[in-house]
Structures are given as structure tokens and as C-alpha cells.
Amino acid sequence: MRTFAIGSTLAALLLGGCGAPSDTPSAAPTSTEPALPAFAATGDTVVRMIQSFGAPWNDAQTSDPMVDTKTGGTVRVLNGTDGSAQIFSRRDGKVWQVKLVTGAPKNCGSSAPLLAALPELAAQLKPGATIAEEERNQVSDGLLTLGRKTLTIAGIAVTTQGGCTQWLTLAVPEGATAS
């Protein structure tokens, strides 16, 4: 009788793993799930573009896609010694947010790579988007301050934060609708 109870418990534990959530990214939205706003680019395309910008992202190690519990989509992370990046995608693979970081613990970053990446990344995310010199200067000013500063440029919410570690985030603006 005792052997049967142990065997039953073991079988229940083994079968309990069936249907458990997997570590693979979520699927595309179903027909009953509304599409959420995103840019035109896919995560893989944006990862390759960021690496093509050179230092500090060209030698960064790329993670496998992980499930983004906030959106049900995925997040990819590039980690390097002098900078990092995070690429957030919706369930359909379209990017909705990109965060570029220069600097790392004990190694301060520079705004130059962020400012150089801004116009190319904006055009990739939203084809036809351009960054005027005045807007670029506002972003540059934001990288000089410790507090977060957000500015909407060409339908992209651009958030900056300065300091030893500097970051630039391009995201779908709050209240945007899916296209």
C-alpha cells in the first residue's frame, strides 16, 4: 500500500510538469486579442542594427529572447563591458521600445554613441522619421541631466538620463494606437 502511494505521488509530480509555462517566447496575438502599438521593425533587425553602431554595443553578448511578463512579448538584452541595450517586442515580434546604455559600473559612459545612434535607430523603428538638429540638441541636453527627460520626436517618445551611466530610450508614445 505504501509503495502504491509513493508511486502515485511520483506520477502526479511528473505529470504536473505537463502544461507548465515554457521559457520560449509567447506567440503572436490571437484574433480575439487586440494588437498593441509597435514600430515597423522586428527585434532581430534592431539587435543587428545596434551591433552595427560599433562601440559600446558591437562586442556585447546577446541574450536569447526572454518573455516580457509586462506585455507577453519578448525582451532581448545586449550586455557589454562599456554598454548595453534592451529591445522589447510585442507578441507579433514588432519592437515597441529600445533602451541604449553607455557606461557600466566603475566605467562612465559617453553621450556621443547615443546621439550618433539616435537618427538611424529612429528611422529604422519608424521609416521616414527624421531628427532635426534642434531635437538632437534637446536630446543632448537631456543626457547632461541626472533626471529623466522625455520628448516626443516624429511619433517616438525619446527619454534620456545622464550621469556616469547614460541612457536613451525610444518607445511608442503613451496613448498611441496600433497601426
mmCIF file of C-alpha atoms in Angstrom:
data_model
loop_
_atom_site.group_PDB
_atom_site.id
_atom_site.type_symbol
_atom_site.label_atom_id
_atom_site.label_comp_id
_atom_site.label_asym_id
_atom_site.label_seq_id
_atom_site.Cartn_x
_atom_site.Cartn_y
_atom_site.Cartn_z
ATOM 1 C CA MET A 1 0.000 0.000 0.000
ATOM 2 C CA ARG A 2 2.827 2.372 0.883
ATOM 3 C CA THR A 3 4.575 1.651 -2.446
ATOM 4 C CA PHE A 4 1.366 2.473 -4.329
ATOM 5 C CA ALA A 5 1.086 5.868 -2.525
ATOM 6 C CA ILE A 6 4.700 6.788 -3.293
ATOM 7 C CA GLY A 7 4.292 5.667 -6.918
ATOM 8 C CA SER A 8 1.079 7.668 -7.272
ATOM 9 C CA THR A 9 2.684 10.753 -5.770
ATOM 10 C CA LEU A 10 5.702 10.450 -8.085
ATOM 11 C CA ALA A 11 3.443 10.035 -11.125
ATOM 12 C CA ALA A 12 1.411 13.085 -10.106
ATOM 13 C CA LEU A 13 4.589 15.156 -9.735
ATOM 14 C CA LEU A 14 5.889 14.053 -13.127
ATOM 15 C CA LEU A 15 2.581 14.713 -14.841
ATOM 16 C CA GLY A 16 2.261 18.048 -13.047
ATOM 17 C CA GLY A 17 5.076 19.377 -15.248
ATOM 18 C CA CYS A 18 2.950 18.855 -18.344
ATOM 19 C CA GLY A 19 1.344 22.049 -19.458
ATOM 20 C CA ALA A 20 3.651 24.197 -17.327
ATOM 21 C CA PRO A 21 4.727 27.509 -18.846
ATOM 22 C CA SER A 22 7.738 27.200 -21.106
ATOM 23 C CA ASP A 23 10.741 29.500 -21.381
ATOM 24 C CA THR A 24 10.045 30.144 -25.049
ATOM 25 C CA PRO A 25 8.655 33.499 -26.134
ATOM 26 C CA SER A 26 4.919 33.966 -26.457
ATOM 27 C CA ALA A 27 3.064 33.508 -29.707
ATOM 28 C CA ALA A 28 1.512 36.202 -31.886
ATOM 29 C CA PRO A 29 -1.775 37.708 -30.722
ATOM 30 C CA THR A 30 -4.893 35.712 -31.390
ATOM 31 C CA SER A 31 -7.815 37.115 -33.338
ATOM 32 C CA THR A 32 -9.548 37.922 -30.047
ATOM 33 C CA GLU A 33 -6.522 39.708 -28.598
ATOM 34 C CA PRO A 34 -6.176 43.337 -29.701
ATOM 35 C CA ALA A 35 -2.957 44.392 -31.405
ATOM 36 C CA LEU A 36 -0.862 46.738 -29.292
ATOM 37 C CA PRO A 37 1.080 49.682 -30.730
ATOM 38 C CA ALA A 38 4.551 48.917 -32.029
ATOM 39 C CA PHE A 39 7.092 50.148 -34.534
ATOM 40 C CA ALA A 40 7.757 48.702 -38.002
ATOM 41 C CA ALA A 41 10.951 46.832 -37.037
ATOM 42 C CA THR A 42 11.406 43.344 -35.580
ATOM 43 C CA GLY A 43 13.611 42.548 -32.603
ATOM 44 C CA ASP A 44 16.263 40.673 -34.606
ATOM 45 C CA THR A 45 16.580 43.565 -37.062
ATOM 46 C CA VAL A 46 17.054 46.070 -34.233
ATOM 47 C CA VAL A 47 19.644 43.861 -32.472
ATOM 48 C CA ARG A 48 21.729 43.665 -35.676
ATOM 49 C CA MET A 49 21.413 47.414 -36.201
ATOM 50 C CA ILE A 50 22.559 48.240 -32.666
ATOM 51 C CA GLN A 51 25.572 45.964 -33.020
ATOM 52 C CA SER A 52 26.429 47.718 -36.302
ATOM 53 C CA PHE A 53 26.691 51.059 -34.467
ATOM 54 C CA GLY A 54 30.058 49.988 -33.072
ATOM 55 C CA ALA A 55 31.300 50.605 -29.556
ATOM 56 C CA PRO A 56 29.989 50.072 -26.958
ATOM 57 C CA TRP A 57 27.474 47.608 -28.463
ATOM 58 C CA ASN A 58 29.355 45.766 -31.219
ATOM 59 C CA ASP A 59 31.010 43.310 -28.811
ATOM 60 C CA ALA A 60 28.027 42.998 -26.473
ATOM 61 C CA GLN A 61 26.788 39.475 -25.808
ATOM 62 C CA THR A 62 23.208 38.923 -26.958
ATOM 63 C CA SER A 63 20.731 37.010 -24.830
ATOM 64 C CA ASP A 64 18.114 34.667 -26.193
ATOM 65 C CA PRO A 65 14.647 36.213 -26.240
ATOM 66 C CA MET A 66 13.015 36.140 -22.820
ATOM 67 C CA VAL A 67 9.325 36.525 -22.075
ATOM 68 C CA ASP A 68 8.429 40.081 -21.072
ATOM 69 C CA THR A 69 5.890 39.468 -18.331
ATOM 70 C CA LYS A 70 4.572 43.037 -18.621
ATOM 71 C CA THR A 71 3.424 42.663 -22.241
ATOM 72 C CA GLY A 72 3.554 38.945 -23.034
ATOM 73 C CA GLY A 73 6.079 39.768 -25.741
ATOM 74 C CA THR A 74 9.839 39.335 -25.580
ATOM 75 C CA VAL A 75 12.921 41.210 -24.462
ATOM 76 C CA ARG A 76 16.440 40.786 -25.831
ATOM 77 C CA VAL A 77 19.442 42.111 -23.920
ATOM 78 C CA LEU A 78 22.899 43.002 -25.210
ATOM 79 C CA ASN A 79 25.494 43.174 -22.418
ATOM 80 C CA GLY A 80 28.962 44.590 -22.954
ATOM 81 C CA THR A 81 31.726 45.903 -20.748
ATOM 82 C CA ASP A 82 31.052 49.531 -21.753
ATOM 83 C CA GLY A 83 27.353 49.490 -22.556
ATOM 84 C CA SER A 84 24.169 47.540 -23.009
ATOM 85 C CA ALA A 85 20.853 47.554 -24.826
ATOM 86 C CA GLN A 86 17.370 46.181 -24.252
ATOM 87 C CA ILE A 87 14.959 45.513 -27.100
ATOM 88 C CA PHE A 88 11.295 44.968 -26.179
ATOM 89 C CA SER A 89 8.946 43.376 -28.727
ATOM 90 C CA ARG A 90 5.226 42.681 -28.787
ATOM 91 C CA ARG A 91 3.852 39.167 -29.234
ATOM 92 C CA ASP A 92 3.954 39.619 -33.010
ATOM 93 C CA GLY A 93 7.711 40.354 -32.909
ATOM 94 C CA LYS A 94 7.413 44.092 -33.609
ATOM 95 C CA VAL A 95 9.524 46.339 -31.361
ATOM 96 C CA TRP A 96 7.789 48.811 -29.067
ATOM 97 C CA GLN A 97 10.779 50.021 -27.000
ATOM 98 C CA VAL A 98 14.580 50.152 -27.273
ATOM 99 C CA LYS A 99 16.917 51.256 -24.492
ATOM 100 C CA LEU A 100 20.571 52.019 -25.217
ATOM 101 C CA VAL A 101 23.021 52.444 -22.340
ATOM 102 C CA THR A 102 26.611 53.659 -22.300
ATOM 103 C CA GLY A 103 28.784 53.088 -19.285
ATOM 104 C CA ALA A 104 28.918 50.337 -16.725
ATOM 105 C CA PRO A 105 29.823 50.030 -13.059
ATOM 106 C CA LYS A 106 33.218 51.697 -12.496
ATOM 107 C CA ASN A 107 33.276 52.824 -16.145
ATOM 108 C CA CYS A 108 31.397 56.005 -17.063
ATOM 109 C CA GLY A 109 29.725 56.246 -20.449
ATOM 110 C CA SER A 110 29.565 58.908 -23.118
ATOM 111 C CA SER A 111 26.628 60.544 -24.834
ATOM 112 C CA ALA A 112 28.359 60.520 -28.253
ATOM 113 C CA PRO A 113 27.382 56.931 -29.215
ATOM 114 C CA LEU A 114 23.798 57.561 -28.095
ATOM 115 C CA LEU A 115 23.490 60.739 -30.138
ATOM 116 C CA ALA A 116 25.071 59.052 -33.162
ATOM 117 C CA ALA A 117 22.643 56.116 -32.925
ATOM 118 C CA LEU A 118 19.513 58.245 -32.443
ATOM 119 C CA PRO A 119 18.699 59.248 -36.062
ATOM 120 C CA GLU A 120 19.477 55.824 -37.551
ATOM 121 C CA LEU A 121 17.548 53.943 -34.892
ATOM 122 C CA ALA A 122 14.567 56.307 -35.163
ATOM 123 C CA ALA A 123 14.471 55.807 -38.955
ATOM 124 C CA GLN A 124 14.642 52.010 -38.511
ATOM 125 C CA LEU A 125 11.833 51.948 -35.962
ATOM 126 C CA LYS A 126 9.606 54.359 -37.835
ATOM 127 C CA PRO A 127 10.610 54.589 -41.511
ATOM 128 C CA GLY A 128 10.740 58.186 -42.670
ATOM 129 C CA ALA A 129 11.327 59.546 -39.153
ATOM 130 C CA THR A 130 13.954 62.275 -39.060
ATOM 131 C CA ILE A 131 15.593 64.037 -36.153
ATOM 132 C CA ALA A 132 16.065 67.785 -36.627
ATOM 133 C CA GLU A 133 19.166 69.481 -35.223
ATOM 134 C CA GLU A 134 17.079 71.295 -32.588
ATOM 135 C CA GLU A 135 15.575 67.972 -31.414
ATOM 136 C CA ARG A 136 19.020 66.339 -31.341
ATOM 137 C CA ASN A 137 20.236 69.253 -29.194
ATOM 138 C CA GLN A 138 17.309 68.752 -26.790
ATOM 139 C CA VAL A 139 18.212 65.060 -26.503
ATOM 140 C CA SER A 140 21.853 66.016 -25.922
ATOM 141 C CA ASP A 141 20.788 68.419 -23.150
ATOM 142 C CA GLY A 142 18.751 65.614 -21.582
ATOM 143 C CA LEU A 143 21.848 63.423 -21.447
ATOM 144 C CA LEU A 144 23.563 66.094 -19.351
ATOM 145 C CA THR A 145 20.962 65.925 -16.563
ATOM 146 C CA LEU A 146 20.570 63.283 -13.885
ATOM 147 C CA GLY A 147 16.780 63.283 -14.058
ATOM 148 C CA ARG A 148 14.739 61.645 -16.785
ATOM 149 C CA LYS A 149 13.581 63.846 -19.611
ATOM 150 C CA THR A 150 11.074 62.758 -22.283
ATOM 151 C CA LEU A 151 10.470 64.409 -25.621
ATOM 152 C CA THR A 152 8.253 63.154 -28.463
ATOM 153 C CA ILE A 153 10.007 63.321 -31.836
ATOM 154 C CA ALA A 154 8.427 62.114 -35.083
ATOM 155 C CA GLY A 155 5.943 59.924 -33.198
ATOM 156 C CA ILE A 156 8.629 58.378 -30.959
ATOM 157 C CA ALA A 157 8.898 59.028 -27.210
ATOM 158 C CA VAL A 158 12.598 59.685 -26.572
ATOM 159 C CA THR A 159 13.625 59.515 -22.919
ATOM 160 C CA THR A 160 17.101 60.408 -21.688
ATOM 161 C CA GLN A 161 19.004 60.220 -18.449
ATOM 162 C CA GLY A 162 22.535 61.412 -17.874
ATOM 163 C CA GLY A 163 25.127 60.649 -15.257
ATOM 164 C CA CYS A 164 28.014 58.216 -15.225
ATOM 165 C CA THR A 165 25.764 55.660 -16.897
ATOM 166 C CA GLN A 166 23.784 57.398 -19.635
ATOM 167 C CA TRP A 167 20.761 56.009 -21.385
ATOM 168 C CA LEU A 168 18.462 56.773 -24.259
ATOM 169 C CA THR A 169 15.086 55.064 -24.715
ATOM 170 C CA LEU A 170 12.974 55.164 -27.867
ATOM 171 C CA ALA A 171 9.420 53.920 -27.303
ATOM 172 C CA VAL A 172 5.926 54.006 -28.705
ATOM 173 C CA PRO A 173 4.404 57.148 -27.157
ATOM 174 C CA GLU A 174 1.907 56.782 -24.331
ATOM 175 C CA GLY A 175 -1.629 56.593 -25.738
ATOM 176 C CA ALA A 176 -0.544 55.520 -29.253
ATOM 177 C CA THR A 177 -2.781 53.077 -31.085
ATOM 178 C CA ALA A 178 -1.820 50.057 -33.160
ATOM 179 C CA SER A 179 -1.458 50.680 -36.850
#
